[in-house]
mmCIF file of C-alpha atoms and ligand atoms in Angstrom:
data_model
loop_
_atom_site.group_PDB
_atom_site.id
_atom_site.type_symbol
_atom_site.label_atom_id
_atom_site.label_comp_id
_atom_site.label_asym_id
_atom_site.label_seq_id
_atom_site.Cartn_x
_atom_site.Cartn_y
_atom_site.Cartn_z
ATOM 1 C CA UNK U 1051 0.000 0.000 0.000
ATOM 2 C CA UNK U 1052 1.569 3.046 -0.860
ATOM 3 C CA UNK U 1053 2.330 5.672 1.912
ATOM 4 C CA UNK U 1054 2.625 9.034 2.761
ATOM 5 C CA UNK U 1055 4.734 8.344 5.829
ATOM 6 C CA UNK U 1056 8.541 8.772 5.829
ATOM 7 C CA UNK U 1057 10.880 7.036 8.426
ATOM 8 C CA UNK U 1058 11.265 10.465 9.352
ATOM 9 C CA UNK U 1059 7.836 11.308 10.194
ATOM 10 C CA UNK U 1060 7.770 8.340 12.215
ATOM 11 C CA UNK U 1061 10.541 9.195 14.323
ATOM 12 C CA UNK U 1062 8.997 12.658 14.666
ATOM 13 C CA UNK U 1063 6.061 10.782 16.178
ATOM 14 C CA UNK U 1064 7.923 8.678 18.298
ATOM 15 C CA UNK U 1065 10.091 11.285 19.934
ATOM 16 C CA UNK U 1066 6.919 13.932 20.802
ATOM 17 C CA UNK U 1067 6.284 13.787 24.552
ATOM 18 C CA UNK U 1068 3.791 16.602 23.743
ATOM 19 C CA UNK U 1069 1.438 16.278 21.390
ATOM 20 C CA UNK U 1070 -1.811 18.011 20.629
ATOM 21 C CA UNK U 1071 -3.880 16.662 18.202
ATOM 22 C CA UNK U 1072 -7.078 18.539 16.982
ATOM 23 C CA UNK U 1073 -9.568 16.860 15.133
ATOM 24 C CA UNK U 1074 -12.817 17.951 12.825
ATOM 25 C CA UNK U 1075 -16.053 16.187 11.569
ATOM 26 C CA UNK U 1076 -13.291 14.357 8.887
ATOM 27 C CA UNK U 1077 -12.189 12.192 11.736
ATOM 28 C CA UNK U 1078 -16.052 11.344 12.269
ATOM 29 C CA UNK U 1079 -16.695 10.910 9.051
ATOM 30 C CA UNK U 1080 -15.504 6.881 8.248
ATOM 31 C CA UNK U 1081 -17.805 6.360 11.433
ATOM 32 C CA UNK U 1082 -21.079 7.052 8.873
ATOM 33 C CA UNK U 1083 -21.171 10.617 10.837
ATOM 34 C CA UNK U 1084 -21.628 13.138 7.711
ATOM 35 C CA UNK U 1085 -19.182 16.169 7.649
ATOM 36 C CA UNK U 1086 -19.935 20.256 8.192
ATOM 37 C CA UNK U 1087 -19.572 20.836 4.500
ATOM 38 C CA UNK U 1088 -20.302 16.637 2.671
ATOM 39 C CA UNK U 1089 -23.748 17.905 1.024
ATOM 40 C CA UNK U 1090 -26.182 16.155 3.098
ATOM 41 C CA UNK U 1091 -28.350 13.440 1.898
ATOM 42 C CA UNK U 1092 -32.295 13.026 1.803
ATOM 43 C CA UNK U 1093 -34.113 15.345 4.562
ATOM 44 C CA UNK U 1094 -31.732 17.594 5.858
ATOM 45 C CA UNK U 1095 -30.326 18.205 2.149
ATOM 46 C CA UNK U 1096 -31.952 21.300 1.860
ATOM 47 C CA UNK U 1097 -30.303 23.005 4.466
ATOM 48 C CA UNK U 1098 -27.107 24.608 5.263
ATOM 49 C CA UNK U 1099 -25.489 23.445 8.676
ATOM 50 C CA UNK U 1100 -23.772 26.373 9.663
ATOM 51 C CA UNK U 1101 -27.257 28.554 9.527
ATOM 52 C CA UNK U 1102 -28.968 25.688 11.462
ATOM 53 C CA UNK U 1103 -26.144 25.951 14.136
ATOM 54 C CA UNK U 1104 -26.936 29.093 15.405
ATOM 55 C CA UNK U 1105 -29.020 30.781 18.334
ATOM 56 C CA UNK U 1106 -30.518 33.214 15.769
ATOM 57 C CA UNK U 1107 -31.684 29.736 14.071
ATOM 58 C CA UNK U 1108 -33.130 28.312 17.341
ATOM 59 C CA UNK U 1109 -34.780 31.431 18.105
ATOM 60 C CA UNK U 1110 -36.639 31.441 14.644
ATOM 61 C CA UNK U 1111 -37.204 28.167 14.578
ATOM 62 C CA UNK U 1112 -36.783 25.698 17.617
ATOM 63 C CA UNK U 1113 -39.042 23.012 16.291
ATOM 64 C CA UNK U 1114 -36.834 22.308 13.108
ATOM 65 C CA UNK U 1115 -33.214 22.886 14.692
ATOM 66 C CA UNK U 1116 -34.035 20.616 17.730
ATOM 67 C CA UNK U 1117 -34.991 18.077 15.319
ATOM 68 C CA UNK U 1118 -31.755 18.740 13.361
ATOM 69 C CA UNK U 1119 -29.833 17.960 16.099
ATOM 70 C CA UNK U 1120 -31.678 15.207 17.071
ATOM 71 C CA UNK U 1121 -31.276 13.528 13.544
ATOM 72 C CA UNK U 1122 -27.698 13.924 14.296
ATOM 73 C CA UNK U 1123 -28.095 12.152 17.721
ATOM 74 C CA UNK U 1124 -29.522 9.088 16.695
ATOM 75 C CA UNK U 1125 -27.128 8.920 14.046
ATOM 76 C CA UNK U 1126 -24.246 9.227 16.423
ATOM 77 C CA UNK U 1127 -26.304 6.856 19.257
ATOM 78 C CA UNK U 1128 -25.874 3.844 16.340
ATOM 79 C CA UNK U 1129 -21.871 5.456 15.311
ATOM 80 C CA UNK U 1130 -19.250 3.416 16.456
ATOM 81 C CA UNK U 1131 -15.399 4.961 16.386
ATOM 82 C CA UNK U 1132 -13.080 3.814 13.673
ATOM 83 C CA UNK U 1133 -9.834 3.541 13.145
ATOM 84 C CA UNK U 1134 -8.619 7.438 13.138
ATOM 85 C CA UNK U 1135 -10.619 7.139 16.771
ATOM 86 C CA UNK U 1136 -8.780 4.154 17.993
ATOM 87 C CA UNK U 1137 -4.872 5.196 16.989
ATOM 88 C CA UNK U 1138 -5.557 8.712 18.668
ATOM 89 C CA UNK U 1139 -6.663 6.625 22.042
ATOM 90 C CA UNK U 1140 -3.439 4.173 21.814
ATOM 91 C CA UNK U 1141 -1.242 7.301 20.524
ATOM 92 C CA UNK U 1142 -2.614 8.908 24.131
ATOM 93 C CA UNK U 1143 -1.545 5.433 26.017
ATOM 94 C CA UNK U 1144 1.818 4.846 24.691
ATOM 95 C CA UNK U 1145 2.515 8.764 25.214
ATOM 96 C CA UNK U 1146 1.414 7.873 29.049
ATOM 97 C CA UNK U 1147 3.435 4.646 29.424
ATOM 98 C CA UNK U 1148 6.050 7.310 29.255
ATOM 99 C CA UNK U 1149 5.374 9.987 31.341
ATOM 100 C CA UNK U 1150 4.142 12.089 28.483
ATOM 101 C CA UNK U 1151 0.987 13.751 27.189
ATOM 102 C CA UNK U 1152 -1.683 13.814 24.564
ATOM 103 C CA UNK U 1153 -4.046 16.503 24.438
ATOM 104 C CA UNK U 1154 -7.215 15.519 22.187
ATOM 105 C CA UNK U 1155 -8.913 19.404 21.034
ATOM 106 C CA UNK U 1156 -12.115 18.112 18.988
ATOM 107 C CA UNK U 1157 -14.439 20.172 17.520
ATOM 108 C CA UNK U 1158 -16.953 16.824 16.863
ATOM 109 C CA UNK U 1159 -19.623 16.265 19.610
ATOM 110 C CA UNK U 1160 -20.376 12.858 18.774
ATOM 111 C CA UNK U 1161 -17.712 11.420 21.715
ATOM 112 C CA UNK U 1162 -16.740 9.081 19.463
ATOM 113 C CA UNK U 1163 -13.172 9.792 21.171
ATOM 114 C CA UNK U 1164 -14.375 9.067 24.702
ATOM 115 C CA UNK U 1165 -15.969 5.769 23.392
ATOM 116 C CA UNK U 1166 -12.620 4.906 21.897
ATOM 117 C CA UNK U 1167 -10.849 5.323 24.621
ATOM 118 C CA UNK U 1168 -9.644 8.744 24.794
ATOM 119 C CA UNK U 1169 -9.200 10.679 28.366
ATOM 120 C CA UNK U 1170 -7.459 13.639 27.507
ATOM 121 C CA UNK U 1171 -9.938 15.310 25.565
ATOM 122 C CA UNK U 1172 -11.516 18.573 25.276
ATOM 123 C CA UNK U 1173 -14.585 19.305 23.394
ATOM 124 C CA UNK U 1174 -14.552 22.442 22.333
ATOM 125 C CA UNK U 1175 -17.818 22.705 20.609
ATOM 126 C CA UNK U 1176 -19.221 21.144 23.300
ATOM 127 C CA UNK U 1177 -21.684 17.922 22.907
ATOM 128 C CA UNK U 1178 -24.770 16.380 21.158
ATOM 129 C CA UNK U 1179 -25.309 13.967 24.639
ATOM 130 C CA UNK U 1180 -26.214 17.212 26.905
ATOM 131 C CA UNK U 1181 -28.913 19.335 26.366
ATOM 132 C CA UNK U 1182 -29.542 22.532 28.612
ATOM 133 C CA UNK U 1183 -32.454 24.242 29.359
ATOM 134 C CA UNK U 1184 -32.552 27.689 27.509
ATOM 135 C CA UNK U 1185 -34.698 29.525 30.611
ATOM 136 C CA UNK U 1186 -33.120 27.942 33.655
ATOM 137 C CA UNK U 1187 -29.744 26.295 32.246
ATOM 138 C CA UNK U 1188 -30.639 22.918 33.696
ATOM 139 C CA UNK U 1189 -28.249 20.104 31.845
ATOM 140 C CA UNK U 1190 -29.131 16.745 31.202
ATOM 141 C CA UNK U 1191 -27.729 14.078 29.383
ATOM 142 C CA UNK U 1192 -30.038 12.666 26.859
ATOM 143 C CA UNK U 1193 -28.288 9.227 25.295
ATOM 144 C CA UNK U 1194 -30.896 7.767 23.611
ATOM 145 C CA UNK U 1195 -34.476 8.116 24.321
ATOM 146 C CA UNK U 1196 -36.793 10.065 21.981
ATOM 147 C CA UNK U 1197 -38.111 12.998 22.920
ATOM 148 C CA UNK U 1198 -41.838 13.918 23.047
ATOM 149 C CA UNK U 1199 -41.858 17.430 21.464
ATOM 150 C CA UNK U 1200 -40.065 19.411 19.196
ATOM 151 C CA UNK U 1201 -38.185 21.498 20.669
ATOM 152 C CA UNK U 1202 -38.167 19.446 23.990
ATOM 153 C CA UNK U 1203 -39.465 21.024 27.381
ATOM 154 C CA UNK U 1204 -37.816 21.433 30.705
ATOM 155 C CA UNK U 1205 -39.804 20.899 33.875
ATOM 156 C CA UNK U 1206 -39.153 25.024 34.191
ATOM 157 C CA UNK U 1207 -41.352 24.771 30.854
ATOM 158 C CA UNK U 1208 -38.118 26.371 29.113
ATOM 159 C CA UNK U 1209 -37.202 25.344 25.769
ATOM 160 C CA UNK U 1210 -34.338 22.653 25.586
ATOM 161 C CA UNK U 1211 -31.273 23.088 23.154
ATOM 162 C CA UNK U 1212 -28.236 21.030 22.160
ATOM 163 C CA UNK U 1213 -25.220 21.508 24.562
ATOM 164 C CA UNK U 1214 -23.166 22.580 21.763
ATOM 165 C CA UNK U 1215 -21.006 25.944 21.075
ATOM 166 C CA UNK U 1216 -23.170 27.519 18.317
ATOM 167 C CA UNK U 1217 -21.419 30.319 15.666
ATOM 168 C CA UNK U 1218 -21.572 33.469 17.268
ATOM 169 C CA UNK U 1219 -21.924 31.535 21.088
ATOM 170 C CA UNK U 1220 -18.395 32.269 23.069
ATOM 171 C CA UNK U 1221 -16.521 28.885 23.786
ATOM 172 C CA UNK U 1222 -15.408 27.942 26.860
ATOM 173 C CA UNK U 1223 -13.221 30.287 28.957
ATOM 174 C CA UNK U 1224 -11.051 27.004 31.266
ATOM 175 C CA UNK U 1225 -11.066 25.266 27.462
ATOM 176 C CA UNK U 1226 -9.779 27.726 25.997
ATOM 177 C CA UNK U 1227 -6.967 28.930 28.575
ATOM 178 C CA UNK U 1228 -5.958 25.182 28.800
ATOM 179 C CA UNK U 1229 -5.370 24.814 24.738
ATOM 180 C CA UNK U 1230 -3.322 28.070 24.581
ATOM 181 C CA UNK U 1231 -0.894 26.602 27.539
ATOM 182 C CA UNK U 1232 -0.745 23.474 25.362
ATOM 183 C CA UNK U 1233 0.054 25.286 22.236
ATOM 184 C CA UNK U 1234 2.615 26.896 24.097
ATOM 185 C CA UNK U 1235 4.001 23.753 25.632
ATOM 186 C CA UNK U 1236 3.725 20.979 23.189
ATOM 187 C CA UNK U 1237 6.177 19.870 20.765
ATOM 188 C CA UNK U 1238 3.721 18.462 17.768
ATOM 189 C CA UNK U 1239 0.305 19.472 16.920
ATOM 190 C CA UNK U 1240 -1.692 17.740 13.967
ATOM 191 C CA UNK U 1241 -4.789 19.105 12.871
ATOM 192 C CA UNK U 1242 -6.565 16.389 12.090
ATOM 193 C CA UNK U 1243 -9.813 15.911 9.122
ATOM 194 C CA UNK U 1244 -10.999 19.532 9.842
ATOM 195 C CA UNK U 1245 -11.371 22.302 6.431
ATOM 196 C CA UNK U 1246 -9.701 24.310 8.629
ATOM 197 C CA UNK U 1247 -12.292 27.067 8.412
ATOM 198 C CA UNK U 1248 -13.838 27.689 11.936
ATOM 199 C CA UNK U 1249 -12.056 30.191 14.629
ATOM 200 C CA UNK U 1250 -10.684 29.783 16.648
ATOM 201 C CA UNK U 1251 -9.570 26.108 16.313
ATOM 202 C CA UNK U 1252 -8.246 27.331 12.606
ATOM 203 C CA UNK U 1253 -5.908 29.544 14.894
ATOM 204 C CA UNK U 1254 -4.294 26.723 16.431
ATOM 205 C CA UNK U 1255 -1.993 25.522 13.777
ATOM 206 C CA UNK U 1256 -0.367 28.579 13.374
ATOM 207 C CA UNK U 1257 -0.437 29.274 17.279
ATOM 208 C CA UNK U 1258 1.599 26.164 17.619
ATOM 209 C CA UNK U 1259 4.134 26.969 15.019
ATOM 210 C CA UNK U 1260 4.756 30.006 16.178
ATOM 211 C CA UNK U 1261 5.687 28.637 19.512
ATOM 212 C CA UNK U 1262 7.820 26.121 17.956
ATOM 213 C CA UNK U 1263 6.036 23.247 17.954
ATOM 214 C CA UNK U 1264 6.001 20.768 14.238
ATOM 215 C CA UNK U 1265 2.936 20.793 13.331
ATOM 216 C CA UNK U 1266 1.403 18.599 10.315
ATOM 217 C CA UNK U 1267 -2.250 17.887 8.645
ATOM 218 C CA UNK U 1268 -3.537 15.061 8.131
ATOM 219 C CA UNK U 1269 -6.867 16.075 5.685
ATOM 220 C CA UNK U 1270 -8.231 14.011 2.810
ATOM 221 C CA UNK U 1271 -8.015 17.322 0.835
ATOM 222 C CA UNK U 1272 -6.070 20.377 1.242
ATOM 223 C CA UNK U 1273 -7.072 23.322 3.104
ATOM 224 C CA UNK U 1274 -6.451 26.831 4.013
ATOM 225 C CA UNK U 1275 -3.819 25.316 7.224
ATOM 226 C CA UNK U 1276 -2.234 22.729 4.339
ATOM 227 C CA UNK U 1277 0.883 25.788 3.433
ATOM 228 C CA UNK U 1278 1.151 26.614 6.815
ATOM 229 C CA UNK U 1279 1.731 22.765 7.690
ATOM 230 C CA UNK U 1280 5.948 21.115 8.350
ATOM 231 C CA UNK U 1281 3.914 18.504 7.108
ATOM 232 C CA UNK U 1282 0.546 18.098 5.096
ATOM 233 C CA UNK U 1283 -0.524 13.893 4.642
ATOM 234 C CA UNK U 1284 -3.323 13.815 2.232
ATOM 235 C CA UNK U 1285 -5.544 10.760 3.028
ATOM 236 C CA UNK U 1286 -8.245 9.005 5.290
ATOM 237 C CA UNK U 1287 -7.553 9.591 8.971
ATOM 238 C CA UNK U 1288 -8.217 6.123 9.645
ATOM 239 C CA UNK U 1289 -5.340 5.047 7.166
ATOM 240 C CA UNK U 1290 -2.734 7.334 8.463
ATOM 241 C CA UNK U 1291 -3.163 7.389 11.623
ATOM 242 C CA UNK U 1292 -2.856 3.834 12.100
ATOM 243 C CA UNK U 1293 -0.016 3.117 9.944
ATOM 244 C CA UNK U 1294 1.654 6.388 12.122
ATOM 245 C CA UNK U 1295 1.037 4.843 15.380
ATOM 246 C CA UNK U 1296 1.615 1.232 14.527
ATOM 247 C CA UNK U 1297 5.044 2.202 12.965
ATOM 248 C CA UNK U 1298 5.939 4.374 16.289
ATOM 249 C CA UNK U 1299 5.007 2.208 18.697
ATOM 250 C CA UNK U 1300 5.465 -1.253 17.427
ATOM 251 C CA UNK U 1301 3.285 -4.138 19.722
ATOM 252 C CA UNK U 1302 5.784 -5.361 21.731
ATOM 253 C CA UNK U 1303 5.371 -9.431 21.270
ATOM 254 C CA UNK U 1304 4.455 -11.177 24.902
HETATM 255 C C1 BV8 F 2086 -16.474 32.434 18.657
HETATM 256 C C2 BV8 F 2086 -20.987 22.874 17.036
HETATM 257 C C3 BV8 F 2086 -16.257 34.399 19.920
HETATM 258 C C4 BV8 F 2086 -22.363 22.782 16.558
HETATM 259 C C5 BV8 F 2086 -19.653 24.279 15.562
HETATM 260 C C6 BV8 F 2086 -15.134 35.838 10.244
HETATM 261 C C7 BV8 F 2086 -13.813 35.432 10.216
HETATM 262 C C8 BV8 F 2086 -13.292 34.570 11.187
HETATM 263 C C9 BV8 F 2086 -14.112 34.100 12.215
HETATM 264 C C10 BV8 F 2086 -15.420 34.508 12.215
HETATM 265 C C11 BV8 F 2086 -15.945 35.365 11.262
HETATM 266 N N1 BV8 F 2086 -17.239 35.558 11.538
HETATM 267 C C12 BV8 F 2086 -17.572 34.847 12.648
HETATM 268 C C13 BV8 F 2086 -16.465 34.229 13.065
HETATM 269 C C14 BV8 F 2086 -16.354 33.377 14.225
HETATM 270 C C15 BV8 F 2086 -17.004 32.034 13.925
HETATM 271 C C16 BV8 F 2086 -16.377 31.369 12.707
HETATM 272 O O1 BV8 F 2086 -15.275 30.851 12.756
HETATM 273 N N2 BV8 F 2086 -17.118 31.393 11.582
HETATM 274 C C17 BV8 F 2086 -16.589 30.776 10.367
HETATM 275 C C18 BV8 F 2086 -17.711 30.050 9.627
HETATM 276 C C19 BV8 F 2086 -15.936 31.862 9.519
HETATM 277 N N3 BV8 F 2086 -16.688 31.224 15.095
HETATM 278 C C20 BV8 F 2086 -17.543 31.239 16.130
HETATM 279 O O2 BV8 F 2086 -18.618 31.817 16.123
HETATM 280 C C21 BV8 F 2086 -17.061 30.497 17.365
HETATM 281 N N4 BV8 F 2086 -17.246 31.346 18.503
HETATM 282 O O3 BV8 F 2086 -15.672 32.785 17.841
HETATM 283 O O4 BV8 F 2086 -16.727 33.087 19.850
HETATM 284 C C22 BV8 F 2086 -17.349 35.233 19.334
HETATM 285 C C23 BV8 F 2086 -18.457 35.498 20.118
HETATM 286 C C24 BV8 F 2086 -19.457 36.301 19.594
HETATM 287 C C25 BV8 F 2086 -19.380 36.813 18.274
HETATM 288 C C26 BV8 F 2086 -18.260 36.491 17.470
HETATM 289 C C27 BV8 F 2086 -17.255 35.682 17.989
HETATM 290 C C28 BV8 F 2086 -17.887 29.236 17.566
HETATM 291 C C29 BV8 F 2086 -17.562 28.248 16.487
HETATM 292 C C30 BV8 F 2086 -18.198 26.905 16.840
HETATM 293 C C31 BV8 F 2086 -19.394 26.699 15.947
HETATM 294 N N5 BV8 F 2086 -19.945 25.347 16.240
HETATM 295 N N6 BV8 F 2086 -20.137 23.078 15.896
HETATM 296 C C32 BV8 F 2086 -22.563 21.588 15.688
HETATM 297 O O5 BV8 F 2086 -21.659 20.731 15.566
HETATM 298 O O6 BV8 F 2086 -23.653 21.509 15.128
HETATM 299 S S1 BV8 F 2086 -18.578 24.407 14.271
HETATM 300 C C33 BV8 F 2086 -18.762 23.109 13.202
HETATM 301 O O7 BV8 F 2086 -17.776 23.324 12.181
HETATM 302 C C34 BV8 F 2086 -18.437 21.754 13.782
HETATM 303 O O8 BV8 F 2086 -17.943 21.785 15.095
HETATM 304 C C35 BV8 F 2086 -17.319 21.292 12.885
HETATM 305 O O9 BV8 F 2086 -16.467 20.412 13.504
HETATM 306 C C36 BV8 F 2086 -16.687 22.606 12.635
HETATM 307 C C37 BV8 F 2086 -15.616 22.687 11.639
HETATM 308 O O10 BV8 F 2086 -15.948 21.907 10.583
HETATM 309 P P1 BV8 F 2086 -14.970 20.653 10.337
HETATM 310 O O11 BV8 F 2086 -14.904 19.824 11.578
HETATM 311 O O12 BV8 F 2086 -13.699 21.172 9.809
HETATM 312 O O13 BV8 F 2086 -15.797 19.849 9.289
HETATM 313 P P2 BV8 F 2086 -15.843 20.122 7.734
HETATM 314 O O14 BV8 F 2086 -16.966 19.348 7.160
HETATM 315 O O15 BV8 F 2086 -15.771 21.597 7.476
HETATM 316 O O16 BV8 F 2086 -14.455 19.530 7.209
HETATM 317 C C38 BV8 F 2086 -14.212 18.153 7.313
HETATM 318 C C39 BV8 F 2086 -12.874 17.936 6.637
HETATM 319 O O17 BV8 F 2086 -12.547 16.571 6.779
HETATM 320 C C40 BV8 F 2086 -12.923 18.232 5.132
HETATM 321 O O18 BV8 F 2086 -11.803 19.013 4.788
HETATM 322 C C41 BV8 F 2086 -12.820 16.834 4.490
HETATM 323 O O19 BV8 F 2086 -12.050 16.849 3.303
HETATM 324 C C42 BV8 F 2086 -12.091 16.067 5.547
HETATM 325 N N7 BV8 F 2086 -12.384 14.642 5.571
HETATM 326 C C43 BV8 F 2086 -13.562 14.026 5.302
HETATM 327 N N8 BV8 F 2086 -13.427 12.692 5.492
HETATM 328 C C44 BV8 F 2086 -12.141 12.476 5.886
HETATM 329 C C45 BV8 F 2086 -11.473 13.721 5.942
HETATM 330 N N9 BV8 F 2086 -10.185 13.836 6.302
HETATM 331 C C46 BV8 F 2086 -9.522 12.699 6.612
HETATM 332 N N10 BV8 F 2086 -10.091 11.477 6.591
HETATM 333 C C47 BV8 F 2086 -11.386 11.328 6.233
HETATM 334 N N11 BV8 F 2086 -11.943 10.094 6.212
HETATM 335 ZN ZN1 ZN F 2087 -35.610 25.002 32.690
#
């Protein structure tokens, strides 16, 4: 099979004790999870994702963005992580064998890296499994049941909403101070199946560059980050992550 992978990428892999990897709805996306900007199939074809994931959306109309989401959610309930899921969660072990780190920044809220194994993760766009009342803030996680109304009620009578980081919504204050000491700290970031489009996480690259770190992209096509990469691997997640990971951190036999 050919490769994108050098020896020397491989021993840059092996040798980070600090790496941050940030991954987008690509990484989701050999799961059966459609991306931000795949056209969608059948009902939700019509619409455009990043209007629906908005609060001016939800204010104008709560019935059809609560059932966006939950279209998404059942979706996710029946996902199960693949391969690009699974290398990041052994990357993250072997890293702790040693003493070291792996940061996981996703912007996916599908938890497809928790279910793989992942600890180390931030979700910076928050997640699909929550959903907070809009009146009295009152979080819940909702895994699978169905709800009985469009948009869903709270007990307060409030309207319920995804627990997700809208455009236009602030993200998290802790998250965010905690990726910019990482970016300062670590000494590979990849940015991982994401177009590379949405701020701030399409800061980080650079961020990390600019504080020395080697950063690469692993995409399936180029984006806007791709000239700004040491490194840009064109290809499924899935494929190059494994083949990355398996190469650095050969099974030991017995
Ligand atoms: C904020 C949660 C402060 C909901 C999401 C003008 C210029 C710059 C910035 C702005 C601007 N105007 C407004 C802004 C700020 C705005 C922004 O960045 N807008 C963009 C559109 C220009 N950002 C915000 O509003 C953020 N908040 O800045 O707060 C503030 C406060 C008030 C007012 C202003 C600012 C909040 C952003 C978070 C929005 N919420 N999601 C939900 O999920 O429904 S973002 C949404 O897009 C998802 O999280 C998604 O992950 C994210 C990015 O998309 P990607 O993950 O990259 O997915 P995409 O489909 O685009 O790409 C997938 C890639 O994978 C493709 O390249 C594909 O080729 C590749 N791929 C596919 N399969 C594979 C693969 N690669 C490898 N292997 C495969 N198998
Ligand atoms: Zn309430």
């Amino acid at each position: 099979m050919a490769t994108v992978l050098t020896d020397d990428d491989i021993a840059m892999a092996r040798e980070a004790n600090f790496v941050v990897a940030l991954t987008g709805a690509g990484v989701s996306a050999e799961s059966g999870i459609p991306t931000f900007r795949d056209r969608e199939t059948g009902l939700w074809a019509k619409y455009d994702p990043v209007q629906l994931a908005t609060p001016e959306a939800f204010e104008r109309d709560p019935e059809l963005v609560t059932r966006w989401y939950d279209s998404r959610r059942i979706l996710c309930a029946a996902a199960k992580p693949n391969a690009a899921h699974l290398a990041l969660a052994r990357w993250e072990r072997e890293l702790e064998k040693r003493g070291h780190i792996l940061l996981l920044v996703t912007q996916n809220i599908d938890r497809l890296h928790h279910a793989a194994g992942s600890r180390n993760v931030i979700e910076l766009h928050g997640t699909l499994w929550v959903w907070r009342c809009a009146t009295c803030g009152e979080e819940r996680e909702e895994r699978g049941g169905a709800f009985e109304s469009f948009p869903p009620r709270c007990a307060c009578g409030g309207m319920r909403r995804p627990g997700v980081v809208w455009f236009g919504e602030s993200l998290s204050v802790d998250a965010i101070r905690r990726i910019e000491k990482a970016l300062k700290a670590c000494d590979l970031f990849l940015s991982i199946g994401t177009s590379g489009v949405v701020y701030p996480a399409a800061g980080f690259l650079r961020t990390a560059k600019d504080e020395c770190a080697r950063a690469i992209e692993i995409n399936r096509e180029p984006t806007p980050l791709s000239r700004h990469a040491d490194r840009s691997w064109i290809g499924n997640a899935g494929e190059i992550l494994t083949e990355l990971v398996e190469r650095a951190f050969p099974a030991t036999v017995g």
